Coordinates of N, CA and C in Angstrom, one line a residue:
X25 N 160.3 79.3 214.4 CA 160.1 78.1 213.7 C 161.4 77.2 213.8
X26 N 161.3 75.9 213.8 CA 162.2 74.9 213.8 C 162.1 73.7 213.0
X27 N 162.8 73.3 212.2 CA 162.5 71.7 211.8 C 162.9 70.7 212.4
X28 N 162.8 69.8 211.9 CA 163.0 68.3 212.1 C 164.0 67.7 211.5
X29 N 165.1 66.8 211.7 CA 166.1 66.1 210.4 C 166.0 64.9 211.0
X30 N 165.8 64.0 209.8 CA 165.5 62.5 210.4 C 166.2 61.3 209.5
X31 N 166.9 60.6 210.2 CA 167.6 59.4 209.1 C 166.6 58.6 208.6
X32 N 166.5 58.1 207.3 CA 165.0 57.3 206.5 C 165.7 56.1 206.7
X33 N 165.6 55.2 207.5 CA 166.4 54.1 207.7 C 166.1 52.6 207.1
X34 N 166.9 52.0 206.5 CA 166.4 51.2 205.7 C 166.3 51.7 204.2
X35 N 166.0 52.7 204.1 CA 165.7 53.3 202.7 C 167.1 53.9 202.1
X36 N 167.0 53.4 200.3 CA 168.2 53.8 199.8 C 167.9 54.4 198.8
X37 N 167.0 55.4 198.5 CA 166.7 56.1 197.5 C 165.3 57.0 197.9
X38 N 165.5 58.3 197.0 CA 164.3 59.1 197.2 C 163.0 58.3 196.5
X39 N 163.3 57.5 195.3 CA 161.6 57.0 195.2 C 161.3 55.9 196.0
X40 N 162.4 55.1 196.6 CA 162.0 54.2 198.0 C 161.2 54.8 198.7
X41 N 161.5 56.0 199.6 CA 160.7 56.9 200.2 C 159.7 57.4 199.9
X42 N 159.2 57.8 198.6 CA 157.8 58.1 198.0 C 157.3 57.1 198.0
X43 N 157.8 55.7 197.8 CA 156.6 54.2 197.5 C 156.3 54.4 199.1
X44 N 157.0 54.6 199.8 CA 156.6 54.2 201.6 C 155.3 54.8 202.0
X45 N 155.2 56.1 201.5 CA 154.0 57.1 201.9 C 152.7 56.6 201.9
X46 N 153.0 55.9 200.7 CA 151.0 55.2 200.6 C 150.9 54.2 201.4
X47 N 151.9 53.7 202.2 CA 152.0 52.6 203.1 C 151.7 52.9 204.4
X48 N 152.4 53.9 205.3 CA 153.4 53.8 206.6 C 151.8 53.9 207.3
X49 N 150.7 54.9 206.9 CA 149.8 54.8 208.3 C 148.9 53.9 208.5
X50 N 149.0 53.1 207.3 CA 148.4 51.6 207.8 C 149.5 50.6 208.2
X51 N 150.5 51.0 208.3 CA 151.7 50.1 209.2 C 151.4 50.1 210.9
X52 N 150.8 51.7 210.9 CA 150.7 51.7 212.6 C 149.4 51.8 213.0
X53 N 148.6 51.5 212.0 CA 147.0 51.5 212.4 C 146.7 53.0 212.6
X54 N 147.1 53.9 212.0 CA 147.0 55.3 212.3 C 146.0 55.7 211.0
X55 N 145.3 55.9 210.9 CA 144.1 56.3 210.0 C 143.9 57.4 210.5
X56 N 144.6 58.9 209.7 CA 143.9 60.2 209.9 C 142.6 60.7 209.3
X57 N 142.1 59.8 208.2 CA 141.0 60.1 207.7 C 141.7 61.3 206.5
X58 N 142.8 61.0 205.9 CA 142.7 62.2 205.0 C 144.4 61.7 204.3
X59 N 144.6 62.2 203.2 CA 145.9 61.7 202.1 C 147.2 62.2 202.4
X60 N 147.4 62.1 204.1 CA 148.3 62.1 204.5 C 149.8 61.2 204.7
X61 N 151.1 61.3 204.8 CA 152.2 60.6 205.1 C 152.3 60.2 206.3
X62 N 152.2 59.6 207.1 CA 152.4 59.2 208.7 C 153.6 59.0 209.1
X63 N 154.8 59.3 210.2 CA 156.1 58.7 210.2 C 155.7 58.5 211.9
X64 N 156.1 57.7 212.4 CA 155.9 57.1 214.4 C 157.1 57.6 214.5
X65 N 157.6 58.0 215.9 CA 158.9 58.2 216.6 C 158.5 58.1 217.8
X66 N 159.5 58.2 218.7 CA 159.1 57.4 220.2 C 159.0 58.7 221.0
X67 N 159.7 60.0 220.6 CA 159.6 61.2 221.6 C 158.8 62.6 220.9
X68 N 158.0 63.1 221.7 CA 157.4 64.5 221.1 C 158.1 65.2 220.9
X69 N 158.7 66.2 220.2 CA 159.6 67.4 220.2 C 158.6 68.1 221.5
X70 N 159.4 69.1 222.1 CA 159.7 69.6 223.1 C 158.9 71.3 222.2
X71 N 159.8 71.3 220.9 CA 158.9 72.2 220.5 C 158.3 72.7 219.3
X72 N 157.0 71.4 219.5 CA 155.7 71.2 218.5 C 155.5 72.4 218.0
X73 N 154.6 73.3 219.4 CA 154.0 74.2 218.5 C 155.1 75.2 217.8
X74 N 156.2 75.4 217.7 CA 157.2 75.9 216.9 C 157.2 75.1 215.4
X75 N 156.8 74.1 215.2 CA 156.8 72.8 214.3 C 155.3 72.5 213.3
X76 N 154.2 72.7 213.9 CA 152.9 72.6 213.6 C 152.6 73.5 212.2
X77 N 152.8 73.1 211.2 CA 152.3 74.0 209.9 C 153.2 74.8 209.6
X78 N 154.0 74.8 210.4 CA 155.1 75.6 209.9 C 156.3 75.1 209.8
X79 N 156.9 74.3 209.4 CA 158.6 73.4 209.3 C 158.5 72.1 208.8
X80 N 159.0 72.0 208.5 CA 159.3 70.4 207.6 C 160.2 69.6 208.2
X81 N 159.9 68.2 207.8 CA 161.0 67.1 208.3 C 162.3 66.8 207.1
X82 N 163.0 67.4 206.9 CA 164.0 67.2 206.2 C 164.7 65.5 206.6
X83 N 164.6 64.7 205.3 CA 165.0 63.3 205.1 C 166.6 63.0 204.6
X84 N 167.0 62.0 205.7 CA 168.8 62.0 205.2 C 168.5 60.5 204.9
X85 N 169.2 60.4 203.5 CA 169.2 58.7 202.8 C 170.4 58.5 202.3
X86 N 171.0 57.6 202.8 CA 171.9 57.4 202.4 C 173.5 58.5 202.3
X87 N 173.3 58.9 203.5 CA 174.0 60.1 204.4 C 174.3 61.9 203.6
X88 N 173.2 61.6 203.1 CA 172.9 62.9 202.6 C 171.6 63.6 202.7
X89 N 171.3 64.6 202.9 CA 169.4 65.2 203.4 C 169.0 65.4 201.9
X90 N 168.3 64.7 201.3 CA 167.7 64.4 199.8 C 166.6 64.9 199.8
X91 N 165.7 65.4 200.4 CA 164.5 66.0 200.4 C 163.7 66.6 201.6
X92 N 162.9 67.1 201.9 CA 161.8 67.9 202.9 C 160.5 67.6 203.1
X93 N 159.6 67.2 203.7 CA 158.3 67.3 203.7 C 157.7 68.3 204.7
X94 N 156.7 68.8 204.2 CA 156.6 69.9 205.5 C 155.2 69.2 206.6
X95 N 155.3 69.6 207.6 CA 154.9 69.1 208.8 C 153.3 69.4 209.1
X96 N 152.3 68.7 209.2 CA 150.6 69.6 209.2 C 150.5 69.6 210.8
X97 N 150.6 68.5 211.0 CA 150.7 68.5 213.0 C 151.1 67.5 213.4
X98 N 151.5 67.1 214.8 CA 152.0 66.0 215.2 C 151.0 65.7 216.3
X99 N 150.6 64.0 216.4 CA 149.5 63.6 216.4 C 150.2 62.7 218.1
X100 N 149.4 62.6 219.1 CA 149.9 61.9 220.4 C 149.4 60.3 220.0
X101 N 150.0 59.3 220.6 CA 149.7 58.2 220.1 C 150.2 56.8 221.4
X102 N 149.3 56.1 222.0 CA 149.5 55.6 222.2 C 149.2 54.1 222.5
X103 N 150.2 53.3 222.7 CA 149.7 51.5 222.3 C 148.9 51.1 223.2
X104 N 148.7 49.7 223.5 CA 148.1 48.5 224.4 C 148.9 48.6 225.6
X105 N 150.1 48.7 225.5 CA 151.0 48.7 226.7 C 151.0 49.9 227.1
X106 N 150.1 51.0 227.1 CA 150.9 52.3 227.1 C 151.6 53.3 227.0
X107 N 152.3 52.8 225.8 CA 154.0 53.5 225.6 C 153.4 54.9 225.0
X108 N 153.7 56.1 224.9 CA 153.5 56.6 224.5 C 154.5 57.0 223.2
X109 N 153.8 57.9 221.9 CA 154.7 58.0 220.6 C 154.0 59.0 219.9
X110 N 154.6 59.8 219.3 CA 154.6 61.1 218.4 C 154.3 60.5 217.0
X111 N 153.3 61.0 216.7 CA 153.1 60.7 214.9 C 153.5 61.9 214.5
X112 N 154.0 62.0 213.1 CA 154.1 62.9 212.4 C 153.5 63.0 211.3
X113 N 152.7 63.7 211.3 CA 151.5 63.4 210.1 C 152.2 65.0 209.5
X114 N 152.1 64.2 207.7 CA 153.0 65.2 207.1 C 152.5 65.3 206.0
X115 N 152.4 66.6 204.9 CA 151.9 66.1 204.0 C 152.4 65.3 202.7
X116 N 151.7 64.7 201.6 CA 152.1 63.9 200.8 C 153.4 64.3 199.9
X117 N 153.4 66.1 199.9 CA 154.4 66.5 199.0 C 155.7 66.2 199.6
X118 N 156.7 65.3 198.5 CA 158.4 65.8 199.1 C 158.4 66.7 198.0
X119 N 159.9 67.7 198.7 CA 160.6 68.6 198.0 C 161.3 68.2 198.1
X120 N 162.4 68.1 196.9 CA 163.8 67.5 196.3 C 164.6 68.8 196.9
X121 N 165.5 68.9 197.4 CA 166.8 69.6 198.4 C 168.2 69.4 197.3
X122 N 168.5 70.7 197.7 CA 170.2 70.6 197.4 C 170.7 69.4 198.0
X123 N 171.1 68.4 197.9 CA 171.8 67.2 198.5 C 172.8 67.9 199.2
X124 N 172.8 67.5 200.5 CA 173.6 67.8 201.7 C 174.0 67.1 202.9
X125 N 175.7 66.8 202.8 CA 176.2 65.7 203.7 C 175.9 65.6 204.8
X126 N 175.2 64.4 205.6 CA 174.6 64.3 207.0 C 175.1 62.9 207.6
X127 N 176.3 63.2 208.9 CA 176.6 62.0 209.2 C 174.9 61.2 210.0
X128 N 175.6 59.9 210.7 CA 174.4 59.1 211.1 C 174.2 59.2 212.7
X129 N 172.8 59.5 212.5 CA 172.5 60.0 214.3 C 171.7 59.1 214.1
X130 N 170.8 58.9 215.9 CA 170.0 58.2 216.3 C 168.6 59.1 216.1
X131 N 167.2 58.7 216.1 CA 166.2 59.1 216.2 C 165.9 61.0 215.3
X132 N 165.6 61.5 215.9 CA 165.7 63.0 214.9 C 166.4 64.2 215.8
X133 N 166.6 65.1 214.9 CA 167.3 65.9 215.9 C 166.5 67.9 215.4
X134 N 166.0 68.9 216.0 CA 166.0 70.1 215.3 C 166.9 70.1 214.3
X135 N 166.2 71.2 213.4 CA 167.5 71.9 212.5 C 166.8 73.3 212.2
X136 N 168.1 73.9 212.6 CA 167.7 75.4 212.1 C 167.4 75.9 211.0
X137 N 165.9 76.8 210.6 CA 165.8 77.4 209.2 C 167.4 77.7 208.3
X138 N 168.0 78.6 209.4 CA 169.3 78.9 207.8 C 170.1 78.2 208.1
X139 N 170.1 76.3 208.8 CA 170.8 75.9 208.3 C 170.5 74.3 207.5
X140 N 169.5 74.7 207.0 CA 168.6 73.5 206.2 C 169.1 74.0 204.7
X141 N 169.5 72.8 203.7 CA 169.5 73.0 202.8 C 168.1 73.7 201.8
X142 N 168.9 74.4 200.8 CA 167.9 75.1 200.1 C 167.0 74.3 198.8
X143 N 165.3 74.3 198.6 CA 164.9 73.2 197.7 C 165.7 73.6 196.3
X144 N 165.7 72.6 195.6 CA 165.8 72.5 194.3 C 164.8 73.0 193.6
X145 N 165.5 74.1 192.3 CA 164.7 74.7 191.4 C 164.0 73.4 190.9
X146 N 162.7 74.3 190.3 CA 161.9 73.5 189.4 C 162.3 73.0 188.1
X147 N 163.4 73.6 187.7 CA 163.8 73.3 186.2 C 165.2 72.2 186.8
X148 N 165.1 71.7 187.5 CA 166.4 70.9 188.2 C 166.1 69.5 187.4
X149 N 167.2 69.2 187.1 CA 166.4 67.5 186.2 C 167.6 66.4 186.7
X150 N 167.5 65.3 186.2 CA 168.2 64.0 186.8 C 169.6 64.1 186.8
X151 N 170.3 64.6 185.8 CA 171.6 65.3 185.4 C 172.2 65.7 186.5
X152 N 171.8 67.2 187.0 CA 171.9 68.2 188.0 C 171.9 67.7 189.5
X153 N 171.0 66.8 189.5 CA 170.7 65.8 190.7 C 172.0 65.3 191.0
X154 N 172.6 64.4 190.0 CA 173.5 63.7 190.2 C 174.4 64.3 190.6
X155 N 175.1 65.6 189.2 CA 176.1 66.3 190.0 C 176.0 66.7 191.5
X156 N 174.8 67.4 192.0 CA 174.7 68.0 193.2 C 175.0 66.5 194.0
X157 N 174.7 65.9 194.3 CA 175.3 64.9 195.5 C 176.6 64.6 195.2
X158 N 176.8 64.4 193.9 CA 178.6 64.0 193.5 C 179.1 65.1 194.7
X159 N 179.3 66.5 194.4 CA 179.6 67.4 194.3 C 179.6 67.7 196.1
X160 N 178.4 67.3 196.9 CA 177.9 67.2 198.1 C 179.0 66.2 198.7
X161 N 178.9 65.0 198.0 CA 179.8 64.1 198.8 C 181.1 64.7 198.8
X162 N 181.6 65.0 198.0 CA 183.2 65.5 198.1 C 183.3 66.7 199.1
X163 N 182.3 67.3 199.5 CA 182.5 68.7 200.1 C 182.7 69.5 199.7
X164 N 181.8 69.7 198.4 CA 182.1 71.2 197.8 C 180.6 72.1 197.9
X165 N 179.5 71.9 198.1 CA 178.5 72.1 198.2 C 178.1 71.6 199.4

């Protein structure tokens, strides 16, 4: 198994990112027929089936990985002109993540199981939140 880590570009907050979800697969004309998240990118990972139901796209906003979605399948896609493109059809759930410093890359990159941040307990509240990024930014966590 492998994940995904992806810069949320444009976006400056985790509920930014949840308003996007009801949007993004009528942005690309992508209708899976079901209450899925859609994200486009220009290249297939290399290794899907390592990826397919099993790994999540871990989301960096605002240079920290703030959350996870996990991955249902990645869908082939392609335009009028031919180009081809990778959908990522994900499901609706994010998971809230230990906030974890992530400089700025292009496009996505793998990320290893033990080296993805760990989710946030359930009893984790707005408070906790804050410290953990404070705490993330400075490099202590």
């Amino acid at each position: 198994m492998i994940h995904m880590i992806k810069l949320s570009v444009g976006v400056s907050s985790f509920a930014e990112l949840e308003s996007y979800r009801n949007e993004r697969a009528h942005w690309w004309d992508a209708d899976y027929g079901e209450d899925v998240h859609v994200h486009r990118t220009r290249m297939m990972p290399k290794r899907a089936a390592e990826m397919e139901g099993l790994s999540s796209v871990y989301w960096v906003i605002g240079g920290q990985v703030v959350c996870r979605q996990p991955i249902l399948r990645l869908g082939k896609f392609s335009n009028a002109e031919g180009i081809n493109y990778c959908d990522i059809i994900m499901s609706r759930d994010m998971v809230r993540t230990v906030p974890y410093p992530k400089r700025p890359f292009q496009g996505w990159r793998y990320l290893r199981p033990e080296d993805a941040p760990p989710d946030l307990g359930a009893n984790e509240n707005a408070d906790s939140l804050a410290l953990a990024a404070d705490l993330a930014k400075l490099g202590l966590i």
